């Protein structure tokens, strides 16, 4: 008895390489090879869809004023454009998703209204994203302030971070190192959604 699988050619890995002998003349009896010997069948039950949820986008409503160059300061984005699962807290400015996985996180900040000493007396203005509010940020973007008198600086910092889906959270920060000798540089964070915003979405589990 000649079976269809005996007429087809397979390589060492079991991959179908030729069906030249598989025809009605040569096939005496038997059945056509099953899915293991040919192309797989796809349907709604065996295809995984990725929707990149949960996700959110928040923004700063109203200027955050009179920030002083004395350390990292959390920027609270108190307005929301979207929040698929209500995991963002507009009061604390923190995103605590209850779904474990890797997240793409992004913060765009706009510093304005620099006062006090010239910005040329400071070293750098930094934007960062912190995980759980401790230690150094997991990502930073900065501008060198020693070359010019800066009146506005808008930049974006973005990173991928793992969140455990229970207690881990991310939040945006801004920082200007203290300037010398003892005076401080003051500035505001612009309260405009297109200039100061914070967002994240889940990439994978």
PDB file of C-alpha atoms in Angstrom:
ATOM      1  CA  UNK A   1       0.000   0.000   0.000  1.00  0.00           C
ATOM      2  CA  UNK A   2       1.446   3.334  -1.048  1.00  0.00           C
ATOM      3  CA  UNK A   3       0.651   6.208   1.276  1.00  0.00           C
ATOM      4  CA  UNK A   4       0.868   9.901   0.441  1.00  0.00           C
ATOM      5  CA  UNK A   5       3.544  10.452   3.071  1.00  0.00           C
ATOM      6  CA  UNK A   6       5.708   7.838   1.355  1.00  0.00           C
ATOM      7  CA  UNK A   7       5.558   9.770  -1.931  1.00  0.00           C
ATOM      8  CA  UNK A   8       6.440  13.160  -0.407  1.00  0.00           C
ATOM      9  CA  UNK A   9      10.046  14.073   0.419  1.00  0.00           C
ATOM     10  CA  UNK A  10      11.076  15.389   3.836  1.00  0.00           C
ATOM     11  CA  UNK A  11      14.427  16.602   5.119  1.00  0.00           C
ATOM     12  CA  UNK A  12      16.111  15.528   8.381  1.00  0.00           C
ATOM     13  CA  UNK A  13      14.064  18.061  10.351  1.00  0.00           C
ATOM     14  CA  UNK A  14      10.792  16.700   9.011  1.00  0.00           C
ATOM     15  CA  UNK A  15      10.118  19.669   6.723  1.00  0.00           C
ATOM     16  CA  UNK A  16       8.309  18.934   3.462  1.00  0.00           C
ATOM     17  CA  UNK A  17      10.716  19.528   0.572  1.00  0.00           C
ATOM     18  CA  UNK A  18       9.058  17.943  -2.488  1.00  0.00           C
ATOM     19  CA  UNK A  19       5.675  16.631  -3.605  1.00  0.00           C
ATOM     20  CA  UNK A  20       6.616  15.827  -7.211  1.00  0.00           C
ATOM     21  CA  UNK A  21       5.624  12.158  -6.828  1.00  0.00           C
ATOM     22  CA  UNK A  22       2.449  12.920  -4.929  1.00  0.00           C
ATOM     23  CA  UNK A  23      -0.256  12.632  -7.598  1.00  0.00           C
ATOM     24  CA  UNK A  24      -3.345  10.610  -8.430  1.00  0.00           C
ATOM     25  CA  UNK A  25      -1.404   8.147 -10.603  1.00  0.00           C
ATOM     26  CA  UNK A  26       1.127   7.153  -7.946  1.00  0.00           C
ATOM     27  CA  UNK A  27      -1.225   7.285  -4.977  1.00  0.00           C
ATOM     28  CA  UNK A  28      -2.756   3.776  -4.736  1.00  0.00           C
ATOM     29  CA  UNK A  29      -4.342   4.092  -1.306  1.00  0.00           C
ATOM     30  CA  UNK A  30      -3.985   5.894   1.983  1.00  0.00           C
ATOM     31  CA  UNK A  31      -4.570   9.476   3.078  1.00  0.00           C
ATOM     32  CA  UNK A  32      -3.029  12.871   2.431  1.00  0.00           C
ATOM     33  CA  UNK A  33      -0.455  13.746   5.138  1.00  0.00           C
ATOM     34  CA  UNK A  34      -1.848  15.580   8.132  1.00  0.00           C
ATOM     35  CA  UNK A  35      -0.835  19.057   9.327  1.00  0.00           C
ATOM     36  CA  UNK A  36       2.477  17.817  10.682  1.00  0.00           C
ATOM     37  CA  UNK A  37       3.676  17.204   7.139  1.00  0.00           C
ATOM     38  CA  UNK A  38       2.366  20.339   5.443  1.00  0.00           C
ATOM     39  CA  UNK A  39       1.279  23.916   6.016  1.00  0.00           C
ATOM     40  CA  UNK A  40      -0.377  24.644   9.387  1.00  0.00           C
ATOM     41  CA  UNK A  41      -3.978  25.758   9.614  1.00  0.00           C
ATOM     42  CA  UNK A  42      -4.637  29.188  11.167  1.00  0.00           C
ATOM     43  CA  UNK A  43      -7.909  30.237  12.727  1.00  0.00           C
ATOM     44  CA  UNK A  44      -9.192  32.520  15.445  1.00  0.00           C
ATOM     45  CA  UNK A  45      -8.434  30.009  18.190  1.00  0.00           C
ATOM     46  CA  UNK A  46      -4.714  29.615  17.514  1.00  0.00           C
ATOM     47  CA  UNK A  47      -3.709  33.201  16.723  1.00  0.00           C
ATOM     48  CA  UNK A  48      -2.648  35.477  19.572  1.00  0.00           C
ATOM     49  CA  UNK A  49      -3.607  39.150  19.295  1.00  0.00           C
ATOM     50  CA  UNK A  50      -1.475  41.824  21.001  1.00  0.00           C
ATOM     51  CA  UNK A  51      -3.385  44.985  21.927  1.00  0.00           C
ATOM     52  CA  UNK A  52      -0.687  46.864  23.914  1.00  0.00           C
ATOM     53  CA  UNK A  53      -2.941  47.293  26.918  1.00  0.00           C
ATOM     54  CA  UNK A  54      -3.053  48.558  29.559  1.00  0.00           C
ATOM     55  CA  UNK A  55      -2.019  52.025  28.446  1.00  0.00           C
ATOM     56  CA  UNK A  56      -2.441  55.664  29.484  1.00  0.00           C
ATOM     57  CA  UNK A  57      -1.512  59.226  28.547  1.00  0.00           C
ATOM     58  CA  UNK A  58      -1.510  62.088  31.027  1.00  0.00           C
ATOM     59  CA  UNK A  59      -0.443  65.735  30.864  1.00  0.00           C
ATOM     60  CA  UNK A  60       0.362  68.676  33.089  1.00  0.00           C
ATOM     61  CA  UNK A  61      -2.571  71.080  33.504  1.00  0.00           C
ATOM     62  CA  UNK A  62      -1.354  74.446  34.818  1.00  0.00           C
ATOM     63  CA  UNK A  63       2.272  75.380  35.334  1.00  0.00           C
ATOM     64  CA  UNK A  64       4.279  73.682  38.085  1.00  0.00           C
ATOM     65  CA  UNK A  65       5.922  76.843  39.413  1.00  0.00           C
ATOM     66  CA  UNK A  66       9.027  77.987  41.258  1.00  0.00           C
ATOM     67  CA  UNK A  67      10.976  74.760  41.157  1.00  0.00           C
ATOM     68  CA  UNK A  68      14.401  75.157  42.766  1.00  0.00           C
ATOM     69  CA  UNK A  69      17.624  73.513  41.661  1.00  0.00           C
ATOM     70  CA  UNK A  70      18.133  71.364  44.750  1.00  0.00           C
ATOM     71  CA  UNK A  71      17.426  67.806  43.622  1.00  0.00           C
ATOM     72  CA  UNK A  72      15.061  65.549  41.705  1.00  0.00           C
ATOM     73  CA  UNK A  73      11.451  66.771  41.737  1.00  0.00           C
ATOM     74  CA  UNK A  74       8.511  64.567  40.791  1.00  0.00           C
ATOM     75  CA  UNK A  75       6.378  66.095  38.041  1.00  0.00           C
ATOM     76  CA  UNK A  76       2.696  65.395  38.581  1.00  0.00           C
ATOM     77  CA  UNK A  77       0.745  65.246  35.335  1.00  0.00           C
ATOM     78  CA  UNK A  78      -2.693  66.002  36.752  1.00  0.00           C
ATOM     79  CA  UNK A  79      -4.796  65.696  33.594  1.00  0.00           C
ATOM     80  CA  UNK A  80      -5.574  62.563  31.547  1.00  0.00           C
ATOM     81  CA  UNK A  81      -6.236  62.011  27.868  1.00  0.00           C
ATOM     82  CA  UNK A  82      -6.684  58.238  28.213  1.00  0.00           C
ATOM     83  CA  UNK A  83      -6.317  55.467  30.796  1.00  0.00           C
ATOM     84  CA  UNK A  84      -7.472  52.042  29.604  1.00  0.00           C
ATOM     85  CA  UNK A  85      -7.666  50.425  33.058  1.00  0.00           C
ATOM     86  CA  UNK A  86      -7.585  53.371  35.497  1.00  0.00           C
ATOM     87  CA  UNK A  87      -4.113  52.508  36.759  1.00  0.00           C
ATOM     88  CA  UNK A  88      -2.790  56.080  36.549  1.00  0.00           C
ATOM     89  CA  UNK A  89      -3.165  58.326  39.619  1.00  0.00           C
ATOM     90  CA  UNK A  90      -3.446  61.985  38.637  1.00  0.00           C
ATOM     91  CA  UNK A  91      -2.985  63.038  42.280  1.00  0.00           C
ATOM     92  CA  UNK A  92       0.389  61.372  42.818  1.00  0.00           C
ATOM     93  CA  UNK A  93       1.470  61.349  39.146  1.00  0.00           C
ATOM     94  CA  UNK A  94       2.308  57.643  39.347  1.00  0.00           C
ATOM     95  CA  UNK A  95       1.417  54.769  37.029  1.00  0.00           C
ATOM     96  CA  UNK A  96       0.964  51.442  38.848  1.00  0.00           C
ATOM     97  CA  UNK A  97      -0.345  48.884  36.336  1.00  0.00           C
ATOM     98  CA  UNK A  98      -1.847  45.701  37.747  1.00  0.00           C
ATOM     99  CA  UNK A  99      -0.615  43.614  34.826  1.00  0.00           C
ATOM    100  CA  UNK A 100       2.959  42.329  34.939  1.00  0.00           C
ATOM    101  CA  UNK A 101       5.204  42.803  31.935  1.00  0.00           C
ATOM    102  CA  UNK A 102       7.507  45.108  30.017  1.00  0.00           C
ATOM    103  CA  UNK A 103       6.256  48.635  29.379  1.00  0.00           C
ATOM    104  CA  UNK A 104       7.277  51.388  26.997  1.00  0.00           C
ATOM    105  CA  UNK A 105       7.310  54.551  29.140  1.00  0.00           C
ATOM    106  CA  UNK A 106       7.761  58.115  27.896  1.00  0.00           C
ATOM    107  CA  UNK A 107       7.969  61.570  29.518  1.00  0.00           C
ATOM    108  CA  UNK A 108       8.106  64.874  27.667  1.00  0.00           C
ATOM    109  CA  UNK A 109       8.846  67.917  29.807  1.00  0.00           C
ATOM    110  CA  UNK A 110       9.045  71.627  29.070  1.00  0.00           C
ATOM    111  CA  UNK A 111      10.946  73.881  31.481  1.00  0.00           C
ATOM    112  CA  UNK A 112      10.248  77.624  31.192  1.00  0.00           C
ATOM    113  CA  UNK A 113      10.532  80.953  33.025  1.00  0.00           C
ATOM    114  CA  UNK A 114      14.088  80.558  34.275  1.00  0.00           C
ATOM    115  CA  UNK A 115      14.872  83.044  37.030  1.00  0.00           C
ATOM    116  CA  UNK A 116      17.599  83.798  39.565  1.00  0.00           C
ATOM    117  CA  UNK A 117      21.102  83.433  38.197  1.00  0.00           C
ATOM    118  CA  UNK A 118      21.756  82.949  34.514  1.00  0.00           C
ATOM    119  CA  UNK A 119      21.318  79.354  33.419  1.00  0.00           C
ATOM    120  CA  UNK A 120      24.932  79.532  32.285  1.00  0.00           C
ATOM    121  CA  UNK A 121      25.861  79.263  35.977  1.00  0.00           C
ATOM    122  CA  UNK A 122      24.160  75.878  36.260  1.00  0.00           C
ATOM    123  CA  UNK A 123      25.462  72.638  34.817  1.00  0.00           C
ATOM    124  CA  UNK A 124      22.545  70.821  33.227  1.00  0.00           C
ATOM    125  CA  UNK A 125      18.792  70.437  33.209  1.00  0.00           C
ATOM    126  CA  UNK A 126      17.636  66.818  33.357  1.00  0.00           C
ATOM    127  CA  UNK A 127      14.403  64.949  32.741  1.00  0.00           C
ATOM    128  CA  UNK A 128      14.104  61.417  34.104  1.00  0.00           C
ATOM    129  CA  UNK A 129      11.812  58.453  34.673  1.00  0.00           C
ATOM    130  CA  UNK A 130      12.076  56.681  38.011  1.00  0.00           C
ATOM    131  CA  UNK A 131      10.845  53.242  39.024  1.00  0.00           C
ATOM    132  CA  UNK A 132       9.295  53.163  42.511  1.00  0.00           C
ATOM    133  CA  UNK A 133      10.589  56.676  43.226  1.00  0.00           C
ATOM    134  CA  UNK A 134      13.996  55.638  44.575  1.00  0.00           C
ATOM    135  CA  UNK A 135      17.586  55.777  43.416  1.00  0.00           C
ATOM    136  CA  UNK A 136      18.696  57.072  40.062  1.00  0.00           C
ATOM    137  CA  UNK A 137      16.224  57.299  37.178  1.00  0.00           C
ATOM    138  CA  UNK A 138      16.019  54.343  34.802  1.00  0.00           C
ATOM    139  CA  UNK A 139      16.346  56.812  31.903  1.00  0.00           C
ATOM    140  CA  UNK A 140      17.529  60.449  31.611  1.00  0.00           C
ATOM    141  CA  UNK A 141      17.689  63.182  28.980  1.00  0.00           C
ATOM    142  CA  UNK A 142      19.495  66.462  29.615  1.00  0.00           C
ATOM    143  CA  UNK A 143      20.776  69.712  28.169  1.00  0.00           C
ATOM    144  CA  UNK A 144      24.084  71.421  28.949  1.00  0.00           C
ATOM    145  CA  UNK A 145      23.272  74.841  30.434  1.00  0.00           C
ATOM    146  CA  UNK A 146      26.798  76.205  30.579  1.00  0.00           C
ATOM    147  CA  UNK A 147      26.955  77.588  27.041  1.00  0.00           C
ATOM    148  CA  UNK A 148      23.909  79.843  26.755  1.00  0.00           C
ATOM    149  CA  UNK A 149      21.124  81.619  28.576  1.00  0.00           C
ATOM    150  CA  UNK A 150      18.250  79.165  28.104  1.00  0.00           C
ATOM    151  CA  UNK A 151      14.664  80.406  28.384  1.00  0.00           C
ATOM    152  CA  UNK A 152      12.831  77.217  27.459  1.00  0.00           C
ATOM    153  CA  UNK A 153      13.873  73.597  27.104  1.00  0.00           C
ATOM    154  CA  UNK A 154      11.552  70.826  25.896  1.00  0.00           C
ATOM    155  CA  UNK A 155      12.791  67.257  25.557  1.00  0.00           C
ATOM    156  CA  UNK A 156      11.601  63.655  25.699  1.00  0.00           C
ATOM    157  CA  UNK A 157      12.965  60.678  27.622  1.00  0.00           C
ATOM    158  CA  UNK A 158      11.794  57.154  26.820  1.00  0.00           C
ATOM    159  CA  UNK A 159      12.644  53.674  28.060  1.00  0.00           C
ATOM    160  CA  UNK A 160      11.445  50.083  28.464  1.00  0.00           C
ATOM    161  CA  UNK A 161      10.991  48.878  32.041  1.00  0.00           C
ATOM    162  CA  UNK A 162       9.626  45.750  33.722  1.00  0.00           C
ATOM    163  CA  UNK A 163       6.757  46.287  36.194  1.00  0.00           C
ATOM    164  CA  UNK A 164       5.579  43.463  38.446  1.00  0.00           C
ATOM    165  CA  UNK A 165       1.852  44.169  38.112  1.00  0.00           C
ATOM    166  CA  UNK A 166       1.391  44.641  41.867  1.00  0.00           C
ATOM    167  CA  UNK A 167       3.448  47.382  43.532  1.00  0.00           C
ATOM    168  CA  UNK A 168       5.864  48.655  40.856  1.00  0.00           C
ATOM    169  CA  UNK A 169       5.175  52.129  39.522  1.00  0.00           C
ATOM    170  CA  UNK A 170       6.833  54.712  37.295  1.00  0.00           C
ATOM    171  CA  UNK A 171       6.757  58.502  37.497  1.00  0.00           C
ATOM    172  CA  UNK A 172       8.474  61.471  35.768  1.00  0.00           C
ATOM    173  CA  UNK A 173      11.076  63.755  37.347  1.00  0.00           C
ATOM    174  CA  UNK A 174      12.991  66.941  36.602  1.00  0.00           C
ATOM    175  CA  UNK A 175      16.290  68.104  38.130  1.00  0.00           C
ATOM    176  CA  UNK A 176      18.842  70.901  37.898  1.00  0.00           C
ATOM    177  CA  UNK A 177      22.006  70.399  39.980  1.00  0.00           C
ATOM    178  CA  UNK A 178      22.573  73.177  42.528  1.00  0.00           C
ATOM    179  CA  UNK A 179      24.519  76.033  41.033  1.00  0.00           C
ATOM    180  CA  UNK A 180      27.597  77.713  42.475  1.00  0.00           C
ATOM    181  CA  UNK A 181      28.253  79.365  44.789  1.00  0.00           C
ATOM    182  CA  UNK A 182      24.994  79.285  46.761  1.00  0.00           C
ATOM    183  CA  UNK A 183      22.230  80.893  44.735  1.00  0.00           C
ATOM    184  CA  UNK A 184      19.504  78.764  43.221  1.00  0.00           C
ATOM    185  CA  UNK A 185      18.000  78.741  39.769  1.00  0.00           C
ATOM    186  CA  UNK A 186      14.204  78.743  39.698  1.00  0.00           C
ATOM    187  CA  UNK A 187      12.033  77.573  36.823  1.00  0.00           C
ATOM    188  CA  UNK A 188       8.540  76.323  35.947  1.00  0.00           C
ATOM    189  CA  UNK A 189       7.229  73.257  34.166  1.00  0.00           C
ATOM    190  CA  UNK A 190       4.778  74.299  31.459  1.00  0.00           C
ATOM    191  CA  UNK A 191       1.168  73.260  31.960  1.00  0.00           C
ATOM    192  CA  UNK A 192       0.403  72.417  28.351  1.00  0.00           C
ATOM    193  CA  UNK A 193      -0.521  68.892  27.191  1.00  0.00           C
ATOM    194  CA  UNK A 194       1.574  69.109  24.028  1.00  0.00           C
ATOM    195  CA  UNK A 195       4.706  70.147  25.962  1.00  0.00           C
ATOM    196  CA  UNK A 196       4.515  68.246  29.273  1.00  0.00           C
ATOM    197  CA  UNK A 197       3.033  64.752  29.155  1.00  0.00           C
ATOM    198  CA  UNK A 198       3.598  61.254  30.503  1.00  0.00           C
ATOM    199  CA  UNK A 199       2.503  57.966  28.919  1.00  0.00           C
ATOM    200  CA  UNK A 200       3.056  54.200  28.885  1.00  0.00           C
ATOM    201  CA  UNK A 201       1.764  51.041  27.292  1.00  0.00           C
ATOM    202  CA  UNK A 202       2.428  47.331  27.819  1.00  0.00           C
ATOM    203  CA  UNK A 203       4.661  45.598  25.304  1.00  0.00           C
ATOM    204  CA  UNK A 204       4.539  41.984  26.474  1.00  0.00           C
ATOM    205  CA  UNK A 205       4.105  39.761  29.510  1.00  0.00           C
TER     206      UNK A 205
END
